[in-house]
Amino acid sequence: MAVWAQLIMNGLIAGSIYALMAAGFSLMFALQRFMNIAHGSSYVVAAFIAYTFAVILKFPMWISFLIGILAAAVLGILINLIIFQPLQKQKEKNNALLLSSFGVFLLVEAIILMVYGADVKSFGLPVKVGMDVLGAKVTPVQLVIICMAPVIFGLLALFLYKTKTGVALRATADNETIAKTMGINVRFMTYLTTGLGSALGGVAGILVALEQNLEHSMGMMAVLKGLTAAIIGGIGNVPAAILGGYLLGLAENIGVWYVPSGYKDAIGFGVFILFLLFRPQGFFGEKRREEASG
Amino acid sequence: MLEIKNLDAGYDKLQILRNVSIKLKKGDLTIIIGPNGSGKSTTVKSVFGLTKRFKGAVLFEGKNLNKLKTHERVRLGIGYVPQGRLVFDTLTVEENLEMGGFGLPTEEVEEKKQEMLKLFPLLETKLDQKASFLSGGQQQMLSIARALMRTPKLLLLDEPSLGLDPKTQAHIFQIVKRINTEGVTVMMVEQNAHQALAICKKAFVIENGRVALSGGPSLAKKKSVQKLYLGG
Ligand SMILES: Nc1ncnc2c1ncn2[C@@H]1O[C@H](COP(=O)(O)OP(=O)(O)O)[C@@H](O)[C@H]1O
Ligand SMILES: [Mg+2]
């Protein structure tokens, strides 16, 4: 029993992080129609900026986190403004966008390496022994991760479904041209999704940095897992991507009960390839109606 | 009210419209007919800045729209019912209506919504459904209602009767006529030339990206128009 409780709890912890990343990917994909790999930099940058303020400059933790998340959002918007918007006009824009987003990600990683060096850093929280939660051992930070993610997703859902701006954002994702003819400023919506998506990635990065530690290269795994989760769920559909994140986390962590734990990542990517082969629209995805336009 | 002036427009490098000039007076009900692919939709889209403009201008109430973004043009009071019943499939009927009034004060949106449900009572019971579940006719009604949410001074409809059964078509024409009598200037692209010519005040024929003919409802009596668009 305890073993299962632990495996499920581990799955939920990893799943929360994957879901946060996947939600960001999905949100941005819904409007920009390409997989923005540069999303990984929001994860890294938020963690390192928060670290800088909290550990080096001795700001209060909460303020440092908020600054980190804000920095990720601003960076995401700037990247969009300076790099992706001009590329939108290109003919082969999808390839150009995908590749340049990967380039931006590597560039940001290199800058972090240059500024902070290669050694592993940590927020230096006192090591706490795990508490018993429903038969599993969980540290306070892990408990925060598990509880915080659903709250954030709830707020995101409220925004997307209950506010005018949120509905306009979904309308823009549905049909950008028609959204324009409703008086919606589509360019603004793009910046909004980038900022929001990057902030979600920033939260994930800071939570992981708190739970484990910081490295300049920490973003790559987050990108791979977030992308996998988004595609498992159904790309461009935010709730589906979130569920995909939890599914992936649970599959990996319950799977290690059956195979050596060194294969954990392999399980995730195995699931990913199976989805690409047999259900490319994702677990919850539906085929969209062809756009008719005269 | 609307003046399309010597417009050359198209897509990317491809020019479709050649020297198109169309003038609409306040209160007009104007129809545009012409063969498939002749540039009717391109003309309508040009009013919203959805095409590439090479030369010429679009003026609305004397104001040159050339430099304005699509959403800015719409906010001046121009409503659009696009070809192909392009409602937001993933949004509910109610959300679709609300998007039509995007940027307006909440009370005004609520008021207009009630007004639209009176005009299109069919939509009342469907408010919470995804627009993709509506029938073709209902989607067209929703598309028109959505465009009316902003109380436009000018309404552009692109083949609103396309693909609908005759009864629904007649209903749509009746509604367009009513909208016009209530003071909205209308420009409508229609294949259904018989019915459209019957309710219009002015008509333009577009062929190969040019205005080939223009005139009043009497255009229907012209031999060439009869042969091409009225089945004899
Ligand atoms: N988005 C587009 N990109 C390139 N060419 C287009 C596009 N839309 C329409 N066209 C072309 O422009 C011409 C006129 O199209 P359109 O204005 O839709 O015709 P109509 O509405 O009169 O049937 C056609 O040859 C069509 O293929
Ligand atoms: Mg057309």
Coordinates of C-alpha atoms and ligand atoms in Angstrom, one line a residue:
Chain A
M1 CA 0.0 0.0 0.0
A2 CA 2.6 2.5 1.1
V3 CA 4.7 1.8 -2.0
W4 CA 1.7 2.6 -4.2
A5 CA 0.9 5.7 -2.3
Q6 CA 4.5 6.8 -2.7
L7 CA 4.6 6.1 -6.4
I8 CA 1.4 8.0 -7.0
M9 CA 2.6 10.9 -4.9
N10 CA 5.9 11.0 -6.9
G11 CA 3.8 10.9 -10.0
L12 CA 1.7 13.8 -8.9
I13 CA 4.8 15.9 -8.0
A14 CA 6.5 15.3 -11.4
G15 CA 3.1 15.6 -13.1
S16 CA 2.5 19.0 -11.6
I17 CA 5.7 20.3 -13.0
Y18 CA 5.1 18.7 -16.4
A19 CA 1.6 20.1 -16.5
L20 CA 2.8 23.6 -15.7
M21 CA 5.3 23.4 -18.6
A22 CA 2.8 21.8 -20.9
A23 CA 0.1 24.4 -20.1
G24 CA 2.6 27.1 -21.2
F25 CA 3.5 25.3 -24.4
S26 CA -0.1 24.7 -25.2
L27 CA -1.2 28.2 -24.5
M28 CA 1.5 29.6 -26.8
F29 CA 0.9 27.0 -29.5
A30 CA -2.8 27.9 -29.5
L31 CA -2.1 31.3 -30.9
Q32 CA 1.3 31.1 -32.6
R33 CA 0.9 27.6 -34.1
F34 CA 4.4 26.5 -33.5
M35 CA 6.2 24.7 -30.7
N36 CA 8.1 27.5 -28.9
I37 CA 11.1 25.7 -27.6
A38 CA 12.3 29.0 -26.2
H39 CA 9.7 28.4 -23.5
G40 CA 12.4 26.4 -21.8
S41 CA 14.3 29.6 -21.1
S42 CA 11.4 31.0 -18.9
Y43 CA 11.9 27.9 -16.7
V44 CA 15.7 28.5 -16.4
V45 CA 15.6 32.3 -16.2
A46 CA 12.9 32.5 -13.5
A47 CA 14.8 30.0 -11.3
F48 CA 18.1 31.9 -11.7
I49 CA 16.6 35.4 -11.2
A50 CA 14.7 34.2 -8.2
Y51 CA 18.0 32.7 -6.9
T52 CA 19.8 36.0 -7.5
F53 CA 17.4 38.0 -5.5
A54 CA 16.8 35.5 -2.7
V55 CA 20.3 34.1 -2.1
I56 CA 22.7 36.7 -3.5
L57 CA 20.7 39.9 -2.8
K58 CA 18.9 38.5 0.3
F59 CA 15.5 39.6 -0.7
P60 CA 12.5 37.9 0.9
M61 CA 11.8 34.5 -0.8
W62 CA 8.3 35.4 -2.0
I63 CA 9.3 38.7 -3.5
S64 CA 12.2 36.9 -5.2
F65 CA 9.9 34.3 -6.7
L66 CA 7.6 37.0 -8.0
I67 CA 10.5 38.9 -9.6
G68 CA 11.7 35.6 -11.2
I69 CA 8.3 34.8 -12.6
L70 CA 7.9 38.4 -13.9
A71 CA 11.3 38.2 -15.5
A72 CA 10.3 35.0 -17.3
A73 CA 7.1 36.7 -18.6
V74 CA 9.0 39.8 -19.8
L75 CA 11.7 37.7 -21.5
G76 CA 9.0 35.6 -23.2
I77 CA 7.3 38.7 -24.5
L78 CA 10.5 40.3 -25.7
I79 CA 11.6 37.2 -27.5
N80 CA 8.2 37.2 -29.3
L81 CA 8.4 40.9 -30.1
I82 CA 12.0 40.9 -31.4
I83 CA 12.4 37.5 -33.0
F84 CA 9.1 35.7 -33.7
Q85 CA 7.0 38.6 -34.9
P86 CA 9.4 39.5 -37.7
L87 CA 9.6 35.8 -38.7
Q88 CA 5.8 35.6 -39.0
K89 CA 6.1 37.4 -42.3
Q90 CA 8.4 34.7 -43.8
K91 CA 7.2 32.2 -46.3
E92 CA 8.7 29.1 -44.6
K93 CA 7.7 30.6 -41.2
N94 CA 7.0 27.3 -39.4
N95 CA 10.4 25.9 -39.8
A96 CA 12.0 29.3 -39.2
L97 CA 10.1 29.8 -36.0
L98 CA 10.7 26.3 -34.6
L99 CA 14.5 26.4 -35.3
S100 CA 14.9 30.0 -34.1
S101 CA 13.0 29.2 -30.9
F102 CA 15.5 26.4 -30.3
G103 CA 18.3 28.8 -31.0
V104 CA 17.0 31.3 -28.6
F105 CA 16.7 28.6 -25.9
L106 CA 20.4 27.6 -26.4
L107 CA 21.5 31.2 -26.4
V108 CA 19.7 31.9 -23.1
E109 CA 21.2 28.8 -21.6
A110 CA 24.7 29.9 -22.8
I111 CA 24.2 33.4 -21.2
I112 CA 23.1 31.8 -17.9
L113 CA 26.2 29.6 -18.0
M114 CA 28.4 32.7 -18.7
V115 CA 26.9 34.8 -15.9
Y116 CA 26.4 32.1 -13.2
G117 CA 29.0 29.5 -14.1
A118 CA 28.5 25.7 -14.4
D119 CA 28.4 24.7 -10.7
V120 CA 25.2 23.5 -9.1
K121 CA 23.4 26.1 -7.0
S122 CA 20.7 25.8 -4.4
F123 CA 18.3 28.0 -2.5
G124 CA 19.8 26.4 0.6
L125 CA 16.5 25.6 2.3
P126 CA 17.0 23.6 5.5
V127 CA 16.6 19.9 4.7
K128 CA 13.3 18.8 6.0
V129 CA 12.4 15.2 6.6
G130 CA 9.4 14.0 4.7
M131 CA 6.1 14.1 6.4
D132 CA 3.5 11.4 6.2
V133 CA 0.8 12.3 3.7
L134 CA -1.8 9.6 2.9
G135 CA 0.8 6.9 3.5
A136 CA 3.6 8.5 1.4
K137 CA 6.6 10.5 2.5
V138 CA 6.5 14.1 1.2
T139 CA 8.7 17.1 1.9
P140 CA 7.1 20.5 2.5
V141 CA 8.3 21.8 -0.9
Q142 CA 6.8 18.8 -2.6
L143 CA 3.6 19.4 -0.8
V144 CA 3.6 23.0 -2.0
I145 CA 4.1 21.7 -5.6
I146 CA 1.2 19.3 -5.4
C147 CA -1.2 21.9 -3.9
M148 CA -0.1 24.9 -5.8
A149 CA -0.4 23.5 -9.3
P150 CA -4.2 22.9 -9.2
V151 CA -4.7 26.3 -7.7
I152 CA -2.8 27.9 -10.6
F153 CA -4.8 25.8 -13.1
G154 CA -8.0 26.8 -11.5
L155 CA -7.1 30.5 -11.8
L156 CA -6.1 29.9 -15.4
A157 CA -9.4 28.3 -16.2
L158 CA -11.3 31.2 -14.5
F159 CA -9.3 33.6 -16.7
L160 CA -9.8 31.6 -20.0
Y161 CA -13.5 30.8 -19.5
K162 CA -14.9 33.6 -17.3
T163 CA -13.3 36.8 -18.3
K164 CA -13.8 38.8 -21.6
T165 CA -10.1 38.9 -22.3
G166 CA -9.8 35.1 -21.7
V167 CA -12.7 34.4 -24.1
A168 CA -11.2 36.7 -26.6
L169 CA -7.9 34.8 -26.3
R170 CA -9.8 31.5 -27.0
A171 CA -11.6 33.2 -29.9
T172 CA -8.2 34.2 -31.3
A173 CA -6.9 30.7 -30.9
D174 CA -10.0 29.4 -32.8
N175 CA -9.8 31.8 -35.8
E176 CA -7.3 34.6 -35.8
T177 CA -8.7 36.4 -38.8
I178 CA -12.3 36.3 -37.6
A179 CA -11.1 37.4 -34.2
K180 CA -9.6 40.5 -35.8
T181 CA -13.0 41.3 -37.4
M182 CA -14.6 41.2 -33.9
G183 CA -12.4 44.2 -32.9
I184 CA -9.9 42.0 -31.0
N185 CA -6.3 43.2 -31.1
V186 CA -4.8 39.9 -32.0
R187 CA -1.2 41.1 -31.6
F188 CA -1.9 42.0 -28.0
M189 CA -3.4 38.6 -27.4
T190 CA -0.2 37.0 -28.7
Y191 CA 1.8 38.9 -26.2
L192 CA -0.6 38.1 -23.5
T193 CA -0.4 34.3 -24.1
T194 CA 3.4 34.5 -24.3
G195 CA 3.6 36.4 -21.0
L196 CA 1.2 34.1 -19.3
G197 CA 2.7 30.9 -20.7
S198 CA 6.2 32.0 -19.8
A199 CA 5.0 32.9 -16.3
L200 CA 3.7 29.3 -15.9
G201 CA 7.1 28.0 -17.1
G202 CA 8.7 30.3 -14.6
V203 CA 6.7 28.9 -11.7
A204 CA 7.7 25.4 -12.7
G205 CA 11.4 26.4 -12.9
I206 CA 11.3 28.0 -9.4
L207 CA 9.5 25.0 -7.8
V208 CA 12.0 22.6 -9.2
A209 CA 14.9 24.8 -8.2
L210 CA 13.5 24.8 -4.6
E211 CA 12.9 21.0 -4.6
Q212 CA 16.2 20.1 -6.2
N213 CA 18.7 22.7 -7.3
L214 CA 19.7 25.0 -10.1
E215 CA 21.9 24.3 -13.1
H216 CA 22.2 26.3 -16.3
S217 CA 21.2 23.1 -18.2
M218 CA 18.1 22.4 -16.2
G219 CA 15.8 23.6 -19.0
M220 CA 16.3 20.9 -21.6
M221 CA 14.5 18.2 -19.6
A222 CA 11.7 20.5 -18.8
V223 CA 11.3 21.3 -22.5
L224 CA 11.2 17.6 -23.4
K225 CA 8.8 16.6 -20.7
G226 CA 6.5 19.6 -21.2
L227 CA 6.4 19.0 -25.0
T228 CA 5.7 15.3 -24.5
A229 CA 2.9 16.1 -22.0
A230 CA 1.4 18.7 -24.3
I231 CA 1.4 16.3 -27.2
I232 CA 0.1 13.4 -25.2
G233 CA -2.8 15.6 -24.0
G234 CA -3.6 17.2 -27.4
I235 CA -1.6 20.2 -28.5
G236 CA -3.2 23.6 -28.4
N237 CA -5.8 22.5 -25.9
V238 CA -4.7 23.8 -22.5
P239 CA -6.8 21.6 -20.2
A240 CA -5.8 18.5 -22.2
A241 CA -2.1 19.5 -22.0
I242 CA -2.4 19.8 -18.2
L243 CA -4.0 16.3 -18.0
G244 CA -1.2 15.1 -20.3
G245 CA 1.3 16.4 -17.8
Y246 CA -0.2 14.4 -14.9
L247 CA -0.6 11.3 -17.1
L248 CA 3.1 11.5 -18.0
G249 CA 4.2 12.0 -14.4
L250 CA 2.1 9.1 -13.2
A251 CA 3.1 6.8 -16.0
E252 CA 6.8 7.4 -15.4
N253 CA 6.7 7.0 -11.7
I254 CA 4.3 4.0 -11.6
G255 CA 6.3 2.5 -14.5
V256 CA 9.5 2.4 -12.4
W257 CA 7.8 -0.2 -10.2
Y258 CA 8.1 -2.6 -13.1
V259 CA 11.4 -1.6 -14.7
P260 CA 14.6 -0.3 -13.2
S261 CA 14.3 3.4 -12.3
G262 CA 17.1 4.4 -14.7
Y263 CA 14.5 3.8 -17.5
K264 CA 12.1 6.4 -16.1
D265 CA 12.8 8.9 -18.9
A266 CA 12.6 6.1 -21.4
I267 CA 9.1 5.3 -20.3
G268 CA 8.0 8.9 -20.9
F269 CA 9.5 9.1 -24.3
G270 CA 8.2 5.6 -25.2
V271 CA 4.7 6.8 -24.4
F272 CA 5.4 9.9 -26.5
I273 CA 6.4 7.9 -29.5
L274 CA 3.4 5.6 -29.1
F275 CA 1.1 8.7 -29.2
L276 CA 2.8 10.2 -32.2
L277 CA 2.3 6.9 -34.0
F278 CA -1.2 6.0 -33.0
R279 CA -2.9 9.1 -31.7
P280 CA -1.1 12.2 -33.0
Q281 CA -4.0 14.4 -32.1
G282 CA -3.4 13.5 -28.4
F283 CA -5.5 11.7 -25.8
F284 CA -8.2 14.3 -25.6
G285 CA -7.7 16.0 -29.0
E286 CA -10.4 16.1 -31.6
K287 CA -10.0 16.8 -35.3
R288 CA -10.8 20.4 -36.1
R289 CA -13.4 21.4 -38.7
E290 CA -11.6 22.4 -41.9
E291 CA -11.6 26.2 -42.1
A292 CA -13.7 27.3 -45.0
S293 CA -12.9 30.8 -46.3
G294 CA -13.8 32.4 -49.6
Chain B
M1 CA -20.7 56.1 -46.4
L2 CA -18.3 53.5 -47.9
E3 CA -16.1 54.3 -50.9
I4 CA -13.8 51.8 -52.5
K5 CA -11.6 53.9 -54.7
N6 CA -9.6 52.6 -57.7
L7 CA -8.5 49.6 -55.6
D8 CA -5.8 47.2 -56.7
A9 CA -5.6 44.4 -54.1
G10 CA -4.8 40.7 -53.7
Y11 CA -2.7 38.3 -51.7
D12 CA 1.1 38.5 -51.3
K13 CA 2.4 39.2 -54.8
L14 CA -0.8 38.0 -56.5
Q15 CA -3.1 40.8 -57.7
I16 CA -6.8 40.0 -57.9
L17 CA -8.7 43.2 -57.9
R18 CA -8.1 45.7 -60.7
N19 CA -9.2 49.3 -60.3
V20 CA -12.3 48.4 -58.3
S21 CA -14.5 51.4 -57.4
I22 CA -17.7 50.9 -55.4
K23 CA -19.6 53.7 -53.6
L24 CA -22.3 53.1 -51.0
K25 CA -24.6 55.8 -49.7
K26 CA -26.1 55.7 -46.2
G27 CA -29.1 53.4 -46.1
D28 CA -28.2 51.6 -49.3
L29 CA -28.7 47.9 -49.7
T30 CA -26.1 46.9 -52.3
I31 CA -25.4 43.5 -53.7
I32 CA -22.4 42.2 -55.5
I33 CA -22.7 39.3 -57.9
G34 CA -20.2 37.6 -60.2
P35 CA -18.8 34.2 -61.1
N36 CA -16.8 32.1 -58.6
G37 CA -13.3 33.3 -58.1
S38 CA -13.9 36.7 -59.6
G39 CA -12.9 38.6 -56.5
K40 CA -16.1 39.3 -54.6
S41 CA -14.8 38.0 -51.3
T42 CA -11.5 39.7 -51.9
T43 CA -13.4 43.0 -52.3
V44 CA -15.2 42.5 -49.0
K45 CA -12.0 41.4 -47.2
S46 CA -10.2 44.5 -48.5
V47 CA -12.6 46.7 -46.6
F48 CA -11.3 45.1 -43.4
G49 CA -7.7 45.2 -44.4
L50 CA -7.5 41.4 -44.8
T51 CA -5.9 41.6 -48.2
K52 CA -2.7 43.1 -49.6
R53 CA -3.4 46.6 -51.0
F54 CA -1.3 47.7 -54.0
K55 CA -3.1 50.9 -55.0
G56 CA -6.2 52.9 -54.3
A57 CA -8.1 53.4 -51.0
V58 CA -11.0 52.4 -48.9
L59 CA -12.9 55.3 -47.2
F60 CA -15.5 55.0 -44.5
E61 CA -17.5 58.1 -43.7
G62 CA -14.8 60.1 -45.5
K63 CA -12.0 58.6 -43.4
N64 CA -9.2 56.8 -45.2
L65 CA -8.9 53.3 -43.7
N66 CA -5.6 52.3 -45.5
K67 CA -3.4 52.7 -42.4
L68 CA -5.8 51.2 -39.9
K69 CA -5.5 47.7 -38.5
T70 CA -8.5 45.3 -38.9
H71 CA -9.7 45.6 -35.4
E72 CA -9.6 49.4 -35.6
R73 CA -11.6 49.4 -38.8
V74 CA -14.3 47.2 -37.2
R75 CA -14.5 49.5 -34.2
L76 CA -15.5 52.4 -36.5
G77 CA -18.8 50.5 -37.0
I78 CA -18.3 48.0 -39.8
G79 CA -19.7 44.5 -39.2
Y80 CA -18.6 41.4 -41.1
V81 CA -20.4 38.2 -41.9
P82 CA -17.7 36.1 -43.5
Q83 CA -18.3 33.5 -46.2
G84 CA -18.5 30.0 -44.9
R85 CA -20.3 30.6 -41.6
L86 CA -17.1 31.1 -39.7
V87 CA -18.4 31.1 -36.2
F88 CA -16.0 30.3 -33.4
D89 CA -16.5 26.5 -33.2
T90 CA -14.8 26.0 -29.9
L91 CA -16.8 28.8 -28.2
T92 CA -20.4 28.6 -26.9
V93 CA -23.1 30.5 -28.8
E94 CA -23.2 33.0 -26.0
E95 CA -19.5 33.5 -26.1
N96 CA -19.7 34.0 -29.9
L97 CA -22.2 36.8 -29.3
E98 CA -20.1 38.4 -26.6
M99 CA -17.1 38.4 -28.9
G100 CA -19.2 40.4 -31.4
G101 CA -19.4 43.1 -28.8
F102 CA -15.8 42.8 -27.6
G103 CA -14.6 46.0 -26.0
L104 CA -18.0 47.4 -25.4
P105 CA -19.3 48.0 -21.8
T106 CA -20.8 44.9 -20.2
E107 CA -24.3 46.4 -19.9
E108 CA -24.4 47.2 -23.5
V109 CA -23.3 43.7 -24.5
E110 CA -26.0 42.2 -22.3
E111 CA -28.6 44.6 -23.8
K112 CA -27.6 43.7 -27.4
K113 CA -27.5 40.0 -26.6
Q114 CA -31.2 40.2 -25.5
E115 CA -32.0 42.1 -28.7
M116 CA -30.3 39.5 -30.8
L117 CA -32.2 36.7 -29.1
K118 CA -35.4 38.5 -30.0
L119 CA -34.3 38.8 -33.6
F120 CA -33.0 35.1 -33.7
P121 CA -35.2 33.2 -31.1
L122 CA -33.7 30.0 -32.4
L123 CA -30.5 30.8 -30.6
E124 CA -32.1 31.2 -27.2
T125 CA -32.1 27.6 -26.2
K126 CA -28.6 27.0 -27.6
L127 CA -26.7 29.7 -25.6
D128 CA -24.6 27.2 -23.7
Q129 CA -23.8 24.9 -26.6
K130 CA -20.6 25.0 -28.6
A131 CA -21.3 26.7 -31.9
S132 CA -20.0 23.7 -33.8
F133 CA -23.1 21.8 -32.8
L134 CA -25.5 24.3 -34.5
S135 CA -27.0 23.5 -37.9
G136 CA -25.8 25.5 -40.9
G137 CA -28.7 27.8 -40.8
Q138 CA -28.3 28.4 -37.1
Q139 CA -24.6 29.1 -37.6
Q140 CA -25.4 31.7 -40.2
M141 CA -27.9 33.4 -37.9
L142 CA -25.3 33.4 -35.2
S143 CA -22.7 34.8 -37.5
I144 CA -25.1 37.7 -38.5
A145 CA -26.1 38.2 -34.8
R146 CA -22.5 38.4 -33.8
A147 CA -21.8 41.0 -36.4
L148 CA -24.8 43.1 -35.2
M149 CA -23.7 43.1 -31.6
R150 CA -21.6 46.2 -32.1
T151 CA -24.5 48.0 -33.7
P152 CA -22.6 48.6 -36.9
K153 CA -23.4 51.4 -39.3
L154 CA -22.4 49.3 -42.2
L155 CA -22.8 45.5 -42.5
L156 CA -20.9 43.4 -45.1
L157 CA -22.2 39.9 -45.7
D158 CA -20.4 37.4 -47.9
E159 CA -22.7 34.9 -49.5
P160 CA -24.9 34.4 -46.4
S161 CA -27.3 32.0 -48.2
L162 CA -24.6 29.7 -49.5
G163 CA -25.3 26.1 -48.8
L164 CA -28.6 26.6 -47.0
D165 CA -32.0 25.2 -47.8
P166 CA -34.5 27.5 -49.6
K167 CA -36.6 28.2 -46.6
T168 CA -33.6 29.3 -44.5
Q169 CA -32.3 31.3 -47.4
A170 CA -35.6 33.2 -47.6
H171 CA -35.4 33.8 -43.9
I172 CA -31.9 35.2 -44.1
F173 CA -32.9 37.6 -47.0
Q174 CA -35.8 38.7 -44.9
I175 CA -33.6 39.4 -42.0
V176 CA -31.1 41.3 -44.1
K177 CA -33.9 43.4 -45.5
R178 CA -35.2 44.1 -42.1
I179 CA -31.7 45.1 -40.8
N180 CA -31.4 47.5 -43.7
T181 CA -34.9 49.1 -43.1
E182 CA -33.8 49.7 -39.5
G183 CA -31.1 51.9 -40.7
V184 CA -28.0 49.8 -41.3
T185 CA -26.3 50.2 -44.6
V186 CA -25.7 46.8 -46.2
M187 CA -23.4 45.4 -48.8
M188 CA -24.0 41.7 -49.6
V189 CA -22.2 39.3 -51.9
E190 CA -24.7 36.8 -53.3
Q191 CA -24.8 34.0 -55.8
N192 CA -28.6 33.8 -55.4
A193 CA -29.0 36.7 -57.8
H194 CA -32.8 36.5 -58.2
Q195 CA -33.6 36.9 -54.6
A196 CA -30.8 39.4 -53.9
L197 CA -31.7 41.6 -56.9
A198 CA -35.2 41.6 -55.7
I199 CA -34.4 43.3 -52.4
C200 CA -31.4 45.5 -53.4
K201 CA -31.2 49.1 -54.3
K202 CA -27.9 48.9 -56.1
A203 CA -25.9 46.1 -57.7
F204 CA -22.4 45.6 -58.9
V205 CA -21.2 42.7 -61.1
I206 CA -17.5 41.7 -60.6
E207 CA -15.8 39.7 -63.2
N208 CA -12.1 38.9 -63.3
G209 CA -11.3 41.3 -60.5
R210 CA -13.0 44.3 -62.2
V211 CA -16.4 45.9 -61.8
A212 CA -18.0 44.8 -65.1
L213 CA -21.4 46.3 -64.6
S214 CA -23.3 48.4 -62.1
G215 CA -26.8 49.7 -61.7
G216 CA -30.1 49.4 -59.8
P217 CA -32.4 46.4 -59.5
S218 CA -33.1 46.9 -63.2
L219 CA -29.8 45.3 -63.8
A220 CA -31.8 42.0 -63.6
K221 CA -33.4 43.0 -66.9
K222 CA -30.1 43.2 -68.7
K223 CA -29.6 40.4 -71.2
S224 CA -26.0 39.6 -70.2
V225 CA -26.9 39.5 -66.5
Q226 CA -29.9 37.3 -67.1
K227 CA -27.8 34.8 -69.1
L228 CA -25.0 34.6 -66.7
Y229 CA -26.6 34.8 -63.3
L230 CA -30.3 34.4 -63.6
G231 CA -30.3 31.1 -65.5
G232 CA -31.5 32.4 -68.9
Ligands
LIG1 N1 -6.0 33.7 -49.2 C1 -5.7 33.7 -50.5 N2 -4.5 33.6 -51.0 C2 -4.3 33.6 -52.4 N3 -5.2 33.6 -53.3 C3 -6.5 33.7 -52.9 C4 -6.8 33.8 -51.5 N4 -8.2 33.9 -51.4 C5 -8.6 33.9 -52.6 N5 -7.7 33.8 -53.5 C6 -7.8 33.8 -55.0 O1 -8.4 35.1 -55.4 C7 -9.3 34.9 -56.4 C8 -10.6 35.6 -56.0 O2 -11.1 34.9 -54.9 P1 -12.4 35.3 -54.2 O3 -12.4 36.8 -53.9 O4 -12.6 34.5 -53.0 O5 -13.6 35.0 -55.2 P2 -15.1 35.0 -55.0 O6 -15.5 35.4 -53.7 O7 -15.6 36.0 -56.1 O8 -15.6 33.6 -55.4 C9 -9.4 33.4 -56.7 O9 -8.6 33.2 -57.8 C10 -8.8 32.8 -55.5 O10 -8.2 31.6 -55.8
MG2 MG -16.3 34.3 -52.2

